[in-house]
Amino acid sequence: KLTPRITGTAKALWLVYLLLTAGGVLAYWLAGMTLFDAVGHAFAAVSTGGYSTHDASIGYFGSPLVEGITIVLMMLGGASFALHFLAWRHRRLGDYWRDPEFRAYLGVLISTTAVTAAVLFWSDVHYDASHSFRSALFHAVSVQTSTGFTTEDFSLWPGALPTLLIFTSFVGGCAGSTAGGMKVIR
């Protein structure tokens, strides 16, 4: 239980969602998006809905900063909102690390990112290791959380990378998150 009453819990979870979304709007706007794009993308990233105001999704902006903000928002959307509330209420980031489901969630993301970045770099898909890492991290988070944002067509990536990413979508995010999948806890 987060609060003694269900209505208090619902309000707390809405507050977490609202704060994450407002922070996302501000971050996107400061990164150079129009207010319309910032609001649309913040809602889509935190809710892991993935709808973009542009056909090229996040790739439209061609900005590593926008990609980084999106990665953070998608990761936060894929984590348990109850865990966000507890960490906020206790003012302890350590609450995240103490949660075994969150550690497993990060473990899957880190492993998928490492394998994907290595294959992208050694296959000469990207011109440098940092671009390979950024692309791998972005798409690993986007696909695992079922957000669906893209910066490039990962179906053209070599080998079994697209299949690896799709398998992570079955795992999904944490229970109590907006992400799809079966949930990490299972």
Short mmCIF file of N, CA and C in Angstrom, two decimals:
data_model
loop_
_atom_site.label_atom_id
_atom_site.label_comp_id
_atom_site.label_asym_id
_atom_site.label_seq_id
_atom_site.Cartn_x
_atom_site.Cartn_y
_atom_site.Cartn_z
N LYS A 1 0.85 -1.18 0.00
CA LYS A 1 0.00 0.00 0.00
C LYS A 1 0.89 1.24 0.00
N LEU A 2 0.53 2.18 -0.85
CA LEU A 2 1.28 3.43 -0.89
C LEU A 2 0.72 4.44 0.11
N THR A 3 -0.60 4.47 0.23
CA THR A 3 -1.27 5.35 1.18
C THR A 3 -2.38 4.55 1.84
N PRO A 4 -2.91 5.04 2.97
CA PRO A 4 -3.95 4.28 3.66
C PRO A 4 -5.24 4.09 2.86
N ARG A 5 -5.53 5.00 1.95
CA ARG A 5 -6.78 4.91 1.18
C ARG A 5 -6.47 4.77 -0.31
N ILE A 6 -7.34 4.08 -1.01
CA ILE A 6 -7.16 3.87 -2.44
C ILE A 6 -7.20 5.18 -3.20
N THR A 7 -8.04 6.12 -2.74
CA THR A 7 -8.09 7.42 -3.43
C THR A 7 -6.77 8.17 -3.26
N GLY A 8 -6.16 8.05 -2.11
CA GLY A 8 -4.84 8.67 -1.88
C GLY A 8 -3.78 8.06 -2.76
N THR A 9 -3.84 6.75 -2.93
CA THR A 9 -2.89 6.06 -3.80
C THR A 9 -3.08 6.49 -5.25
N ALA A 10 -4.32 6.57 -5.68
CA ALA A 10 -4.59 7.01 -7.06
C ALA A 10 -4.08 8.43 -7.28
N LYS A 11 -4.31 9.30 -6.32
CA LYS A 11 -3.82 10.67 -6.44
C LYS A 11 -2.29 10.71 -6.48
N ALA A 12 -1.65 9.89 -5.68
CA ALA A 12 -0.19 9.85 -5.65
C ALA A 12 0.37 9.40 -6.99
N LEU A 13 -0.25 8.38 -7.58
CA LEU A 13 0.23 7.88 -8.86
C LEU A 13 -0.02 8.89 -9.98
N TRP A 14 -1.15 9.59 -9.93
CA TRP A 14 -1.41 10.65 -10.90
C TRP A 14 -0.40 11.78 -10.75
N LEU A 15 -0.04 12.10 -9.50
CA LEU A 15 0.94 13.15 -9.26
C LEU A 15 2.30 12.76 -9.85
N VAL A 16 2.70 11.51 -9.68
CA VAL A 16 3.95 11.03 -10.27
C VAL A 16 3.91 11.18 -11.78
N TYR A 17 2.81 10.73 -12.39
CA TYR A 17 2.67 10.83 -13.84
C TYR A 17 2.70 12.28 -14.29
N LEU A 18 2.01 13.14 -13.59
CA LEU A 18 1.96 14.56 -13.94
C LEU A 18 3.34 15.20 -13.83
N LEU A 19 4.06 14.91 -12.76
CA LEU A 19 5.39 15.49 -12.58
C LEU A 19 6.37 15.00 -13.65
N LEU A 20 6.33 13.71 -13.97
CA LEU A 20 7.20 13.19 -15.02
C LEU A 20 6.88 13.84 -16.37
N THR A 21 5.60 13.98 -16.66
CA THR A 21 5.19 14.58 -17.93
C THR A 21 5.57 16.06 -17.99
N ALA A 22 5.32 16.79 -16.92
CA ALA A 22 5.68 18.21 -16.89
C ALA A 22 7.19 18.39 -17.02
N GLY A 23 7.94 17.54 -16.35
CA GLY A 23 9.40 17.59 -16.49
C GLY A 23 9.84 17.29 -17.91
N GLY A 24 9.16 16.35 -18.54
CA GLY A 24 9.47 16.01 -19.93
C GLY A 24 9.16 17.14 -20.88
N VAL A 25 8.02 17.80 -20.68
CA VAL A 25 7.66 18.95 -21.52
C VAL A 25 8.72 20.04 -21.40
N LEU A 26 9.10 20.34 -20.19
CA LEU A 26 10.11 21.39 -19.97
C LEU A 26 11.45 21.01 -20.59
N ALA A 27 11.87 19.77 -20.40
CA ALA A 27 13.15 19.32 -20.96
C ALA A 27 13.14 19.37 -22.48
N TYR A 28 12.08 18.88 -23.09
CA TYR A 28 11.99 18.93 -24.56
C TYR A 28 11.97 20.37 -25.07
N TRP A 29 11.21 21.22 -24.40
CA TRP A 29 11.11 22.61 -24.82
C TRP A 29 12.47 23.30 -24.72
N LEU A 30 13.19 23.05 -23.62
CA LEU A 30 14.53 23.62 -23.47
C LEU A 30 15.52 23.05 -24.48
N ALA A 31 15.24 21.84 -24.97
CA ALA A 31 16.10 21.21 -25.97
C ALA A 31 15.82 21.72 -27.38
N GLY A 32 14.81 22.58 -27.53
CA GLY A 32 14.55 23.20 -28.82
C GLY A 32 13.28 22.79 -29.53
N MET A 33 12.49 21.91 -28.94
CA MET A 33 11.21 21.55 -29.57
C MET A 33 10.22 22.70 -29.41
N THR A 34 9.26 22.75 -30.32
CA THR A 34 8.16 23.68 -30.13
C THR A 34 7.34 23.18 -28.95
N LEU A 35 6.54 24.05 -28.37
CA LEU A 35 5.73 23.64 -27.22
C LEU A 35 4.76 22.51 -27.60
N PHE A 36 4.20 22.59 -28.80
CA PHE A 36 3.29 21.54 -29.27
C PHE A 36 4.02 20.19 -29.34
N ASP A 37 5.20 20.17 -29.97
CA ASP A 37 5.98 18.93 -30.05
C ASP A 37 6.40 18.45 -28.67
N ALA A 38 6.79 19.38 -27.81
CA ALA A 38 7.24 19.01 -26.46
C ALA A 38 6.12 18.33 -25.67
N VAL A 39 4.93 18.89 -25.72
CA VAL A 39 3.80 18.31 -25.00
C VAL A 39 3.45 16.94 -25.59
N GLY A 40 3.34 16.86 -26.90
CA GLY A 40 3.00 15.59 -27.54
C GLY A 40 4.00 14.49 -27.26
N HIS A 41 5.28 14.81 -27.34
CA HIS A 41 6.30 13.79 -27.13
C HIS A 41 6.47 13.43 -25.65
N ALA A 42 6.27 14.39 -24.76
CA ALA A 42 6.34 14.06 -23.33
C ALA A 42 5.23 13.11 -22.93
N PHE A 43 4.01 13.40 -23.40
CA PHE A 43 2.90 12.48 -23.11
C PHE A 43 3.18 11.10 -23.67
N ALA A 44 3.69 11.03 -24.88
CA ALA A 44 3.93 9.74 -25.53
C ALA A 44 5.10 8.98 -24.92
N ALA A 45 6.12 9.69 -24.45
CA ALA A 45 7.28 9.01 -23.87
C ALA A 45 6.98 8.46 -22.48
N VAL A 46 6.35 9.25 -21.62
CA VAL A 46 6.05 8.80 -20.26
C VAL A 46 5.00 7.70 -20.27
N SER A 47 4.01 7.83 -21.14
CA SER A 47 2.96 6.81 -21.21
C SER A 47 3.40 5.61 -22.04
N THR A 48 4.59 5.67 -22.60
CA THR A 48 5.15 4.66 -23.51
C THR A 48 4.18 4.36 -24.65
N GLY A 49 3.52 5.42 -25.13
CA GLY A 49 2.61 5.29 -26.26
C GLY A 49 3.31 5.39 -27.59
N GLY A 50 4.35 6.22 -27.65
CA GLY A 50 5.20 6.29 -28.83
C GLY A 50 4.67 7.07 -30.01
N TYR A 51 3.53 7.72 -29.88
CA TYR A 51 3.03 8.49 -31.01
C TYR A 51 3.82 9.79 -31.13
N SER A 52 4.21 10.09 -32.34
CA SER A 52 4.98 11.30 -32.59
C SER A 52 4.18 12.26 -33.45
N THR A 53 4.55 13.51 -33.39
CA THR A 53 3.90 14.52 -34.23
C THR A 53 4.55 14.58 -35.60
N HIS A 54 5.54 13.72 -35.84
CA HIS A 54 6.25 13.69 -37.13
C HIS A 54 6.38 12.25 -37.62
N ASP A 55 6.34 12.06 -38.93
CA ASP A 55 6.45 10.73 -39.52
C ASP A 55 7.78 10.05 -39.18
N ALA A 56 8.84 10.82 -39.05
CA ALA A 56 10.17 10.26 -38.77
C ALA A 56 10.40 10.03 -37.27
N SER A 57 9.35 10.16 -36.47
CA SER A 57 9.41 9.96 -35.03
C SER A 57 10.48 10.87 -34.41
N ILE A 58 11.24 10.37 -33.46
CA ILE A 58 12.26 11.18 -32.80
C ILE A 58 13.42 11.47 -33.75
N GLY A 59 13.60 10.64 -34.76
CA GLY A 59 14.64 10.87 -35.77
C GLY A 59 14.45 12.18 -36.51
N TYR A 60 13.25 12.72 -36.52
CA TYR A 60 12.96 13.99 -37.17
C TYR A 60 13.82 15.11 -36.61
N PHE A 61 14.08 15.07 -35.32
CA PHE A 61 14.78 16.16 -34.67
C PHE A 61 16.30 16.09 -34.86
N GLY A 62 16.83 14.91 -35.13
CA GLY A 62 18.27 14.76 -35.36
C GLY A 62 19.10 15.31 -34.23
N SER A 63 18.65 15.14 -33.02
CA SER A 63 19.31 15.72 -31.86
C SER A 63 19.64 14.66 -30.81
N PRO A 64 20.92 14.49 -30.49
CA PRO A 64 21.28 13.57 -29.41
C PRO A 64 20.65 13.97 -28.06
N LEU A 65 20.48 15.28 -27.84
CA LEU A 65 19.86 15.74 -26.59
C LEU A 65 18.40 15.30 -26.52
N VAL A 66 17.66 15.46 -27.60
CA VAL A 66 16.26 15.02 -27.63
C VAL A 66 16.20 13.51 -27.45
N GLU A 67 17.11 12.78 -28.09
CA GLU A 67 17.14 11.33 -27.92
C GLU A 67 17.41 10.97 -26.46
N GLY A 68 18.34 11.66 -25.82
CA GLY A 68 18.66 11.38 -24.42
C GLY A 68 17.47 11.64 -23.51
N ILE A 69 16.79 12.74 -23.72
CA ILE A 69 15.59 13.04 -22.92
C ILE A 69 14.55 11.95 -23.12
N THR A 70 14.38 11.53 -24.36
CA THR A 70 13.39 10.49 -24.66
C THR A 70 13.76 9.17 -23.99
N ILE A 71 15.05 8.82 -24.01
CA ILE A 71 15.50 7.60 -23.34
C ILE A 71 15.15 7.64 -21.86
N VAL A 72 15.44 8.74 -21.20
CA VAL A 72 15.15 8.87 -19.77
C VAL A 72 13.65 8.75 -19.51
N LEU A 73 12.85 9.46 -20.29
CA LEU A 73 11.40 9.41 -20.08
C LEU A 73 10.83 8.02 -20.34
N MET A 74 11.32 7.35 -21.39
CA MET A 74 10.83 5.98 -21.66
C MET A 74 11.24 5.03 -20.54
N MET A 75 12.47 5.17 -20.05
CA MET A 75 12.93 4.31 -18.95
C MET A 75 12.10 4.54 -17.70
N LEU A 76 11.81 5.81 -17.40
CA LEU A 76 10.98 6.12 -16.23
C LEU A 76 9.55 5.60 -16.43
N GLY A 77 9.03 5.68 -17.65
CA GLY A 77 7.70 5.13 -17.93
C GLY A 77 7.66 3.62 -17.81
N GLY A 78 8.80 2.96 -18.07
CA GLY A 78 8.88 1.51 -17.96
C GLY A 78 9.11 1.00 -16.56
N ALA A 79 9.42 1.90 -15.63
CA ALA A 79 9.61 1.52 -14.22
C ALA A 79 8.28 1.67 -13.49
N SER A 80 8.18 1.04 -12.35
CA SER A 80 6.95 1.07 -11.56
C SER A 80 6.66 2.48 -11.05
N PHE A 81 5.45 2.95 -11.25
CA PHE A 81 5.08 4.26 -10.75
C PHE A 81 4.98 4.25 -9.23
N ALA A 82 4.65 3.10 -8.65
CA ALA A 82 4.65 2.99 -7.19
C ALA A 82 6.07 3.15 -6.65
N LEU A 83 7.05 2.61 -7.36
CA LEU A 83 8.44 2.76 -6.96
C LEU A 83 8.88 4.22 -7.08
N HIS A 84 8.44 4.91 -8.14
CA HIS A 84 8.72 6.35 -8.27
C HIS A 84 8.16 7.10 -7.07
N PHE A 85 6.93 6.76 -6.68
CA PHE A 85 6.29 7.45 -5.56
C PHE A 85 7.06 7.20 -4.26
N LEU A 86 7.43 5.96 -4.03
CA LEU A 86 8.16 5.64 -2.79
C LEU A 86 9.51 6.34 -2.74
N ALA A 87 10.21 6.36 -3.86
CA ALA A 87 11.51 7.04 -3.90
C ALA A 87 11.33 8.54 -3.67
N TRP A 88 10.26 9.10 -4.22
CA TRP A 88 9.99 10.53 -4.03
C TRP A 88 9.59 10.81 -2.58
N ARG A 89 8.72 9.98 -2.01
CA ARG A 89 8.26 10.19 -0.64
C ARG A 89 9.39 10.05 0.36
N HIS A 90 10.25 9.04 0.17
CA HIS A 90 11.37 8.83 1.09
C HIS A 90 12.58 9.69 0.76
N ARG A 91 12.54 10.32 -0.40
CA ARG A 91 13.66 11.14 -0.89
C ARG A 91 14.95 10.32 -0.94
N ARG A 92 14.80 9.08 -1.47
CA ARG A 92 15.94 8.16 -1.57
C ARG A 92 15.95 7.52 -2.94
N LEU A 93 17.01 7.75 -3.70
CA LEU A 93 17.16 7.06 -4.98
C LEU A 93 17.52 5.60 -4.75
N GLY A 94 18.02 5.27 -3.57
CA GLY A 94 18.37 3.89 -3.24
C GLY A 94 17.18 2.94 -3.28
N ASP A 95 15.97 3.48 -3.18
CA ASP A 95 14.78 2.63 -3.27
C ASP A 95 14.72 1.91 -4.61
N TYR A 96 15.21 2.57 -5.66
CA TYR A 96 15.23 1.94 -6.98
C TYR A 96 16.15 0.73 -6.96
N TRP A 97 17.33 0.88 -6.44
CA TRP A 97 18.31 -0.20 -6.47
C TRP A 97 17.92 -1.35 -5.56
N ARG A 98 17.16 -1.07 -4.50
CA ARG A 98 16.73 -2.13 -3.59
C ARG A 98 15.61 -2.99 -4.19
N ASP A 99 14.99 -2.52 -5.23
CA ASP A 99 13.88 -3.25 -5.85
C ASP A 99 14.43 -4.28 -6.84
N PRO A 100 14.20 -5.58 -6.60
CA PRO A 100 14.77 -6.60 -7.50
C PRO A 100 14.20 -6.54 -8.92
N GLU A 101 12.94 -6.17 -9.06
CA GLU A 101 12.37 -6.07 -10.40
C GLU A 101 13.04 -4.94 -11.19
N PHE A 102 13.29 -3.81 -10.55
CA PHE A 102 13.94 -2.69 -11.23
C PHE A 102 15.36 -3.07 -11.63
N ARG A 103 16.07 -3.79 -10.76
CA ARG A 103 17.43 -4.24 -11.11
C ARG A 103 17.40 -5.18 -12.31
N ALA A 104 16.43 -6.07 -12.36
CA ALA A 104 16.31 -6.98 -13.50
C ALA A 104 15.95 -6.21 -14.77
N TYR A 105 15.07 -5.23 -14.65
CA TYR A 105 14.68 -4.35 -15.77
C TYR A 105 15.92 -3.67 -16.34
N LEU A 106 16.72 -3.08 -15.47
CA LEU A 106 17.95 -2.44 -15.94
C LEU A 106 18.92 -3.46 -16.51
N GLY A 107 18.98 -4.64 -15.91
CA GLY A 107 19.88 -5.69 -16.41
C GLY A 107 19.55 -6.10 -17.84
N VAL A 108 18.27 -6.26 -18.13
CA VAL A 108 17.87 -6.61 -19.50
C VAL A 108 18.22 -5.47 -20.45
N LEU A 109 17.93 -4.23 -20.05
CA LEU A 109 18.24 -3.08 -20.90
C LEU A 109 19.74 -2.94 -21.15
N ILE A 110 20.53 -3.10 -20.11
CA ILE A 110 21.99 -2.97 -20.25
C ILE A 110 22.55 -4.07 -21.13
N SER A 111 22.10 -5.29 -20.92
CA SER A 111 22.59 -6.43 -21.71
C SER A 111 22.22 -6.26 -23.18
N THR A 112 20.98 -5.92 -23.44
CA THR A 112 20.53 -5.73 -24.82
C THR A 112 21.28 -4.59 -25.49
N THR A 113 21.48 -3.51 -24.77
CA THR A 113 22.20 -2.36 -25.31
C THR A 113 23.65 -2.74 -25.63
N ALA A 114 24.31 -3.46 -24.73
CA ALA A 114 25.71 -3.83 -24.94
C ALA A 114 25.88 -4.71 -26.17
N VAL A 115 25.04 -5.73 -26.29
CA VAL A 115 25.12 -6.63 -27.45
C VAL A 115 24.82 -5.86 -28.73
N THR A 116 23.76 -5.07 -28.71
CA THR A 116 23.36 -4.32 -29.91
C THR A 116 24.43 -3.32 -30.32
N ALA A 117 24.97 -2.58 -29.37
CA ALA A 117 26.00 -1.58 -29.69
C ALA A 117 27.24 -2.24 -30.27
N ALA A 118 27.64 -3.37 -29.69
CA ALA A 118 28.83 -4.06 -30.20
C ALA A 118 28.63 -4.53 -31.64
N VAL A 119 27.49 -5.13 -31.90
CA VAL A 119 27.23 -5.62 -33.26
C VAL A 119 27.14 -4.45 -34.25
N LEU A 120 26.47 -3.37 -33.86
CA LEU A 120 26.36 -2.21 -34.75
C LEU A 120 27.73 -1.62 -35.07
N PHE A 121 28.58 -1.54 -34.06
CA PHE A 121 29.90 -0.96 -34.26
C PHE A 121 30.77 -1.87 -35.13
N TRP A 122 30.82 -3.15 -34.81
CA TRP A 122 31.70 -4.07 -35.55
C TRP A 122 31.17 -4.38 -36.95
N SER A 123 29.89 -4.13 -37.17
CA SER A 123 29.32 -4.34 -38.51
C SER A 123 29.40 -3.08 -39.36
N ASP A 124 29.99 -2.04 -38.82
CA ASP A 124 30.13 -0.75 -39.51
C ASP A 124 28.79 -0.15 -39.93
N VAL A 125 27.78 -0.36 -39.12
CA VAL A 125 26.48 0.26 -39.39
C VAL A 125 26.55 1.75 -39.10
N HIS A 126 27.28 2.10 -38.05
CA HIS A 126 27.45 3.51 -37.66
C HIS A 126 28.92 3.86 -37.73
N TYR A 127 29.20 5.13 -37.89
CA TYR A 127 30.55 5.61 -38.11
C TYR A 127 31.43 5.60 -36.86
N ASP A 128 30.85 5.57 -35.67
CA ASP A 128 31.67 5.52 -34.46
C ASP A 128 30.95 4.79 -33.34
N ALA A 129 31.72 4.47 -32.30
CA ALA A 129 31.17 3.69 -31.19
C ALA A 129 30.10 4.45 -30.43
N SER A 130 30.26 5.77 -30.29
CA SER A 130 29.27 6.53 -29.52
C SER A 130 27.92 6.56 -30.24
N HIS A 131 27.93 6.67 -31.56
CA HIS A 131 26.67 6.65 -32.31
C HIS A 131 26.03 5.26 -32.22
N SER A 132 26.86 4.22 -32.29
CA SER A 132 26.33 2.85 -32.15
C SER A 132 25.69 2.67 -30.78
N PHE A 133 26.36 3.15 -29.74
CA PHE A 133 25.83 3.01 -28.38
C PHE A 133 24.52 3.79 -28.22
N ARG A 134 24.49 5.03 -28.69
CA ARG A 134 23.29 5.86 -28.56
C ARG A 134 22.10 5.22 -29.28
N SER A 135 22.34 4.73 -30.49
CA SER A 135 21.27 4.10 -31.26
C SER A 135 20.82 2.80 -30.60
N ALA A 136 21.78 2.03 -30.11
CA ALA A 136 21.44 0.77 -29.44
C ALA A 136 20.62 1.02 -28.17
N LEU A 137 21.05 1.98 -27.37
CA LEU A 137 20.33 2.28 -26.13
C LEU A 137 18.93 2.80 -26.43
N PHE A 138 18.82 3.72 -27.37
CA PHE A 138 17.52 4.29 -27.70
C PHE A 138 16.54 3.20 -28.12
N HIS A 139 16.96 2.35 -29.04
CA HIS A 139 16.04 1.34 -29.56
C HIS A 139 15.80 0.21 -28.57
N ALA A 140 16.79 -0.13 -27.74
CA ALA A 140 16.57 -1.15 -26.72
C ALA A 140 15.50 -0.69 -25.74
N VAL A 141 15.58 0.56 -25.30
CA VAL A 141 14.58 1.09 -24.36
C VAL A 141 13.22 1.23 -25.05
N SER A 142 13.21 1.77 -26.25
CA SER A 142 11.96 1.99 -26.97
C SER A 142 11.21 0.69 -27.22
N VAL A 143 11.92 -0.34 -27.65
CA VAL A 143 11.25 -1.61 -27.97
C VAL A 143 10.87 -2.36 -26.70
N GLN A 144 11.77 -2.42 -25.70
CA GLN A 144 11.43 -3.16 -24.49
C GLN A 144 10.24 -2.54 -23.77
N THR A 145 10.15 -1.23 -23.74
CA THR A 145 9.03 -0.59 -23.06
C THR A 145 7.79 -0.49 -23.94
N SER A 146 7.87 -0.98 -25.16
CA SER A 146 6.79 -0.96 -26.15
C SER A 146 6.39 0.45 -26.55
N THR A 147 7.33 1.39 -26.41
CA THR A 147 7.03 2.77 -26.77
C THR A 147 6.91 2.91 -28.28
N GLY A 148 7.90 2.43 -29.01
CA GLY A 148 7.82 2.47 -30.46
C GLY A 148 8.43 3.68 -31.12
N PHE A 149 9.04 4.58 -30.36
CA PHE A 149 9.78 5.68 -30.99
C PHE A 149 10.97 5.10 -31.73
N THR A 150 11.38 5.76 -32.81
CA THR A 150 12.55 5.32 -33.55
C THR A 150 13.39 6.52 -33.98
N THR A 151 14.64 6.23 -34.27
CA THR A 151 15.51 7.24 -34.88
C THR A 151 16.02 6.74 -36.22
N GLU A 152 15.87 5.44 -36.46
CA GLU A 152 16.26 4.83 -37.72
C GLU A 152 15.52 3.50 -37.87
N ASP A 153 15.61 2.89 -39.02
CA ASP A 153 14.91 1.63 -39.28
C ASP A 153 15.77 0.47 -38.78
N PHE A 154 15.49 0.00 -37.56
CA PHE A 154 16.31 -1.07 -36.99
C PHE A 154 16.03 -2.42 -37.65
N SER A 155 14.99 -2.54 -38.46
CA SER A 155 14.75 -3.80 -39.16
C SER A 155 15.84 -4.07 -40.21
N LEU A 156 16.59 -3.04 -40.56
CA LEU A 156 17.69 -3.19 -41.52
C LEU A 156 19.01 -3.52 -40.84
N TRP A 157 19.02 -3.60 -39.52
CA TRP A 157 20.25 -3.90 -38.80
C TRP A 157 20.67 -5.35 -39.07
N PRO A 158 21.95 -5.65 -38.93
CA PRO A 158 22.46 -6.98 -39.28
C PRO A 158 22.04 -8.08 -38.30
N GLY A 159 22.09 -9.27 -38.84
CA GLY A 159 21.90 -10.47 -38.02
C GLY A 159 20.57 -10.54 -37.32
N ALA A 160 20.65 -11.00 -36.10
CA ALA A 160 19.45 -11.23 -35.32
C ALA A 160 19.11 -10.06 -34.40
N LEU A 161 19.72 -8.90 -34.62
CA LEU A 161 19.44 -7.75 -33.74
C LEU A 161 17.96 -7.37 -33.69
N PRO A 162 17.29 -7.26 -34.84
CA PRO A 162 15.85 -6.94 -34.75
C PRO A 162 15.07 -7.99 -33.95
N THR A 163 15.43 -9.23 -34.10
CA THR A 163 14.75 -10.30 -33.35
C THR A 163 15.04 -10.18 -31.86
N LEU A 164 16.29 -9.89 -31.51
CA LEU A 164 16.65 -9.68 -30.11
C LEU A 164 15.82 -8.56 -29.49
N LEU A 165 15.69 -7.46 -30.22
CA LEU A 165 14.91 -6.34 -29.70
C LEU A 165 13.44 -6.72 -29.53
N ILE A 166 12.90 -7.45 -30.49
CA ILE A 166 11.49 -7.86 -30.39
C ILE A 166 11.29 -8.79 -29.20
N PHE A 167 12.23 -9.68 -28.94
CA PHE A 167 12.12 -10.56 -27.77
C PHE A 167 12.06 -9.77 -26.47
N THR A 168 12.80 -8.64 -26.40
CA THR A 168 12.74 -7.85 -25.18
C THR A 168 11.38 -7.20 -24.98
N SER A 169 10.64 -7.02 -26.08
CA SER A 169 9.30 -6.44 -25.93
C SER A 169 8.36 -7.41 -25.22
N PHE A 170 8.65 -8.70 -25.29
CA PHE A 170 7.85 -9.67 -24.54
C PHE A 170 8.10 -9.52 -23.04
N VAL A 171 9.34 -9.19 -22.68
CA VAL A 171 9.67 -8.98 -21.27
C VAL A 171 8.97 -7.72 -20.77
N GLY A 172 9.10 -6.63 -21.50
CA GLY A 172 8.41 -5.39 -21.17
C GLY A 172 9.04 -4.63 -20.03
N GLY A 173 8.23 -3.85 -19.35
CA GLY A 173 8.68 -3.02 -18.24
C GLY A 173 8.30 -3.64 -16.91
N CYS A 174 8.38 -2.84 -15.88
CA CYS A 174 8.06 -3.30 -14.52
C CYS A 174 6.54 -3.31 -14.30
N ALA A 175 6.11 -4.13 -13.36
CA ALA A 175 4.69 -4.11 -12.98
C ALA A 175 4.39 -2.74 -12.39
N GLY A 176 3.23 -2.21 -12.73
CA GLY A 176 2.87 -0.88 -12.25
C GLY A 176 3.44 0.23 -13.11
N SER A 177 3.87 -0.13 -14.31
CA SER A 177 4.39 0.86 -15.25
C SER A 177 3.41 1.02 -16.40
N THR A 178 3.73 1.94 -17.30
CA THR A 178 2.91 2.10 -18.48
C THR A 178 3.40 1.25 -19.64
N ALA A 179 4.51 0.54 -19.46
CA ALA A 179 5.10 -0.27 -20.53
C ALA A 179 4.27 -1.53 -20.77
N GLY A 180 4.41 -2.04 -21.98
CA GLY A 180 3.73 -3.28 -22.34
C GLY A 180 4.56 -4.49 -21.93
N GLY A 181 4.26 -5.61 -22.53
CA GLY A 181 4.98 -6.85 -22.24
C GLY A 181 4.37 -7.59 -21.05
N MET A 182 4.99 -8.74 -20.76
CA MET A 182 4.49 -9.57 -19.67
C MET A 182 4.87 -9.03 -18.30
N LYS A 183 5.81 -8.11 -18.26
CA LYS A 183 6.35 -7.46 -17.08
C LYS A 183 7.54 -8.27 -16.55
N VAL A 184 8.53 -7.57 -16.13
CA VAL A 184 9.79 -8.16 -15.68
C VAL A 184 9.59 -9.09 -14.51
N ILE A 185 8.70 -8.78 -13.61
CA ILE A 185 8.49 -9.55 -12.39
C ILE A 185 8.09 -11.00 -12.67
N ARG A 186 7.46 -11.22 -13.82
CA ARG A 186 7.03 -12.58 -14.16
C ARG A 186 8.20 -13.38 -14.69
#
